[in-house]
Amino acid sequence: MISPRRARRLQRKRYREEERLFLAEGERLLAEATVPPLRVFTEPEQIRRVSTLKTPAGPVGVFPYLDVSPEELLARGRIVVLLEGVQDPGNVGTVIRSAHAFGAGVALSRGCADLYNPKTVRSTMGSLFRVPVARELDPLAFLELARGAGFGLAAATPGGGEPPGSMPGGNLVVAVGSEGAGLSPGVVRACGVRVSIPSRAPSLNAAVAASILLYEAYRRVLT
């Protein structure tokens, strides 16, 4: 039995990694779960002890880690978005929601926000349970693996690239960096195509850019 004290420790990454367990809060997240929780706290006093929120949003569940290997990620889908250095949990969670909408998987490089950070989990709105995600990846090694598996590779750049419609058809990995730093030069070089989203704004945040490119890739799969 997982005690409230043990569950509360899962608010910290160190203990999540040790136990390979994470917290999901609120009725909506628990309703979206595709794996059974190891424990659900429903009593108000227990929820207050375990919740990461000042105003708890409802029951809190304890779940086993869900991430997959990079090989499984590539085997399970035709479209994958690779995030490099995206440190904002809300952006990572939003990309996972968009990946759910457009039938894609997600690859997170080392240096991205923790997949199981409570803010990331909340911002996925339950899509975390339905999208294959590989994490803590070396981005160059992942791109090489994807190329060997027959995936086309496209890098999102702020300017100077082809329009999104020029992305390769078929299986595709789209690499997106943070709004501030963008993709590393090595990742851009490793991708066969550079794509830039036409925009009146000087830049788009990672979640917006990734969502647009995922939609374009999904549209090409449908047609």
Coordinates of C-alpha atoms in Angstrom, one line a residue:
M1 CA 0.0 0.0 0.0
I2 CA 1.3 3.4 -0.9
S3 CA 1.0 5.7 2.0
P4 CA 0.3 9.5 1.8
R5 CA 3.8 10.2 3.0
R6 CA 5.3 8.0 0.3
A7 CA 3.0 9.6 -2.3
R8 CA 4.0 13.1 -1.3
R9 CA 7.6 12.3 -1.9
L10 CA 6.7 11.8 -5.6
Q11 CA 6.4 15.6 -5.9
R12 CA 10.2 15.5 -6.2
K13 CA 11.9 14.2 -9.3
R14 CA 14.5 12.3 -7.3
Y15 CA 11.9 10.1 -5.7
R16 CA 9.9 9.7 -8.9
E17 CA 12.9 8.4 -10.6
E18 CA 13.8 6.0 -7.7
E19 CA 10.3 4.5 -7.6
R20 CA 9.3 5.1 -11.3
L21 CA 5.9 6.4 -10.1
F22 CA 4.2 9.7 -10.6
L23 CA 1.1 11.7 -9.4
A24 CA -2.0 12.6 -11.5
E25 CA -4.5 15.0 -9.9
G26 CA -8.2 15.6 -10.6
E27 CA -11.1 13.6 -11.8
R28 CA -10.5 14.4 -15.5
L29 CA -6.9 13.1 -15.5
L30 CA -8.0 9.9 -13.6
A31 CA -10.8 9.4 -16.0
E32 CA -8.4 9.5 -19.0
A33 CA -6.0 7.0 -17.5
T34 CA -5.5 3.9 -19.6
V35 CA -3.6 2.1 -16.9
P36 CA -5.0 1.4 -13.4
P37 CA -3.6 3.6 -10.6
L38 CA -1.7 1.9 -7.8
R39 CA -3.5 4.0 -5.3
V40 CA -6.1 6.8 -5.4
F41 CA -6.4 9.2 -2.5
T42 CA -10.0 10.5 -2.1
E43 CA -10.3 11.6 1.5
P44 CA -9.9 15.4 1.8
E45 CA -7.1 15.2 4.4
Q46 CA -5.1 12.7 2.4
I47 CA -5.6 14.8 -0.8
R48 CA -4.3 17.9 1.0
R49 CA -1.2 16.0 2.1
V50 CA -0.5 14.6 -1.3
S51 CA -1.6 17.3 -3.7
T52 CA 0.9 19.6 -5.4
L53 CA -1.7 22.4 -5.6
K54 CA -2.6 25.1 -3.1
T55 CA -6.2 24.4 -3.9
P56 CA -6.5 20.6 -4.7
A57 CA -8.4 19.7 -7.8
G58 CA -9.9 16.4 -6.6
P59 CA -8.6 12.9 -6.1
V60 CA -4.9 12.1 -6.6
G61 CA -3.8 8.9 -8.3
V62 CA -0.4 7.2 -8.2
F63 CA 0.6 5.7 -11.5
P64 CA 3.6 3.7 -12.9
Y65 CA 5.8 5.4 -15.4
L66 CA 4.5 5.3 -18.9
D67 CA 7.4 6.3 -21.2
V68 CA 8.6 3.9 -23.9
S69 CA 12.0 3.2 -25.5
P70 CA 12.9 5.1 -28.6
E71 CA 12.7 1.9 -30.7
E72 CA 9.1 1.4 -29.5
L73 CA 8.2 5.0 -30.1
L74 CA 9.3 4.7 -33.8
A75 CA 7.5 1.4 -34.2
R76 CA 4.2 2.8 -32.9
G77 CA 3.7 5.8 -35.2
R78 CA 4.3 7.5 -38.5
I79 CA 4.8 10.9 -37.0
V80 CA 7.1 11.9 -34.1
V81 CA 7.9 15.3 -32.8
L82 CA 11.4 15.6 -31.2
L83 CA 11.7 18.4 -28.6
E84 CA 15.2 19.7 -27.9
G85 CA 15.7 21.8 -24.8
V86 CA 12.1 22.7 -24.2
Q87 CA 12.2 23.4 -20.5
D88 CA 8.7 24.8 -19.8
P89 CA 6.4 22.0 -18.5
G90 CA 3.4 23.7 -19.9
N91 CA 4.8 23.7 -23.4
V92 CA 5.8 20.1 -23.2
G93 CA 2.4 19.2 -22.0
T94 CA 0.7 21.1 -24.8
V95 CA 2.8 19.4 -27.4
I96 CA 1.7 16.0 -26.0
R97 CA -1.9 17.1 -26.3
S98 CA -1.3 18.2 -29.9
A99 CA 0.4 14.9 -30.6
H100 CA -2.6 13.1 -29.3
A101 CA -4.9 15.1 -31.6
F102 CA -2.7 14.4 -34.7
G103 CA -1.8 10.8 -34.0
A104 CA 1.9 11.4 -33.3
G105 CA 4.5 10.3 -30.7
V106 CA 6.8 12.6 -28.7
A107 CA 10.6 12.3 -28.1
L108 CA 12.1 14.5 -25.4
S109 CA 15.8 15.2 -25.4
R110 CA 17.8 15.5 -22.2
G111 CA 17.3 19.0 -20.9
C112 CA 13.5 19.1 -21.6
A113 CA 11.0 19.6 -18.8
D114 CA 10.4 16.4 -16.9
L115 CA 7.6 14.4 -18.4
Y116 CA 6.3 13.6 -14.9
N117 CA 6.6 17.0 -13.4
P118 CA 3.1 17.7 -11.9
K119 CA 2.8 20.8 -14.2
T120 CA 3.6 18.8 -17.3
V121 CA 1.1 16.0 -16.3
R122 CA -1.7 18.5 -15.7
S123 CA -1.1 20.4 -18.9
T124 CA -1.4 17.2 -21.0
M125 CA -5.1 17.1 -19.9
G126 CA -4.9 13.3 -19.9
S127 CA -3.1 12.9 -23.3
L128 CA -0.1 11.6 -21.4
F129 CA -1.9 8.3 -21.0
R130 CA -2.6 8.0 -24.8
V131 CA 0.6 9.2 -26.5
P132 CA 3.8 7.2 -26.7
V133 CA 6.6 9.3 -25.3
A134 CA 10.3 8.6 -25.1
R135 CA 12.4 10.8 -22.8
E136 CA 15.9 11.8 -21.7
L137 CA 17.2 11.1 -25.2
D138 CA 20.4 12.1 -27.0
P139 CA 18.8 13.9 -29.9
L140 CA 21.5 13.1 -32.5
A141 CA 21.4 9.4 -31.6
F142 CA 17.6 9.4 -31.8
L143 CA 17.7 11.1 -35.3
E144 CA 20.2 8.5 -36.5
L145 CA 18.0 5.7 -35.1
A146 CA 15.0 7.3 -36.9
R147 CA 16.8 7.6 -40.2
G148 CA 17.8 4.0 -40.0
A149 CA 14.1 3.1 -39.4
G150 CA 13.1 4.8 -42.6
F151 CA 11.9 8.2 -41.2
G152 CA 12.4 11.5 -42.9
L153 CA 13.8 14.2 -40.8
A154 CA 12.8 17.9 -40.7
A155 CA 14.1 20.7 -38.5
A156 CA 12.0 23.7 -37.5
T157 CA 14.0 26.9 -38.0
P158 CA 12.9 30.5 -37.3
G159 CA 13.7 31.5 -40.9
G160 CA 15.4 30.5 -44.1
G161 CA 13.7 27.1 -44.3
E162 CA 11.1 25.7 -46.7
P163 CA 7.4 26.1 -46.0
P164 CA 5.9 23.3 -43.8
G165 CA 4.2 21.8 -46.9
S166 CA 7.7 20.7 -48.1
M167 CA 8.2 18.3 -45.3
P168 CA 8.8 14.7 -46.5
G169 CA 5.8 12.4 -46.9
G170 CA 5.7 9.1 -45.2
N171 CA 7.2 8.4 -41.7
L172 CA 8.5 11.7 -40.3
V173 CA 10.4 13.1 -37.3
V174 CA 10.0 16.9 -36.8
A175 CA 12.5 18.5 -34.5
V176 CA 11.5 21.6 -32.6
G177 CA 13.7 23.6 -30.2
S178 CA 12.9 26.1 -27.5
E179 CA 11.7 29.6 -28.5
G180 CA 14.8 31.2 -27.1
A181 CA 17.6 28.9 -28.2
G182 CA 16.0 27.0 -31.0
L183 CA 17.6 23.7 -32.2
S184 CA 21.3 23.0 -31.8
P185 CA 23.3 23.3 -35.0
G186 CA 24.1 19.6 -34.9
V187 CA 20.4 18.7 -34.9
V188 CA 19.7 21.1 -37.8
R189 CA 22.5 19.6 -39.8
A190 CA 21.3 16.0 -39.1
C191 CA 17.9 16.7 -40.5
G192 CA 17.4 16.6 -44.3
V193 CA 14.9 19.4 -44.5
R194 CA 14.6 22.8 -42.8
V195 CA 11.1 24.2 -42.4
S196 CA 10.1 27.6 -41.3
I197 CA 6.5 28.7 -40.4
P198 CA 5.5 32.0 -42.1
S199 CA 4.5 34.4 -39.4
R200 CA 4.2 38.1 -38.6
A201 CA 5.6 37.5 -35.2
P202 CA 9.4 37.3 -34.7
S203 CA 9.1 33.9 -33.2
L204 CA 6.6 31.2 -32.0
N205 CA 6.9 29.3 -28.8
A206 CA 7.7 25.7 -29.0
A207 CA 4.2 24.4 -28.4
V208 CA 2.6 26.6 -31.1
A209 CA 5.3 25.7 -33.7
A210 CA 5.2 22.0 -32.9
S211 CA 1.4 22.0 -33.1
I212 CA 1.4 23.7 -36.5
L213 CA 3.9 21.3 -37.9
L214 CA 2.2 18.2 -36.4
Y215 CA -1.0 19.3 -38.1
E216 CA 0.7 19.7 -41.4
A217 CA 2.3 16.3 -41.1
Y218 CA -1.0 14.8 -40.1
R219 CA -2.8 16.4 -43.1
R220 CA -0.2 15.0 -45.4
V221 CA -0.8 11.5 -44.0
L222 CA -4.6 11.9 -44.5
T223 CA -4.1 12.9 -48.1

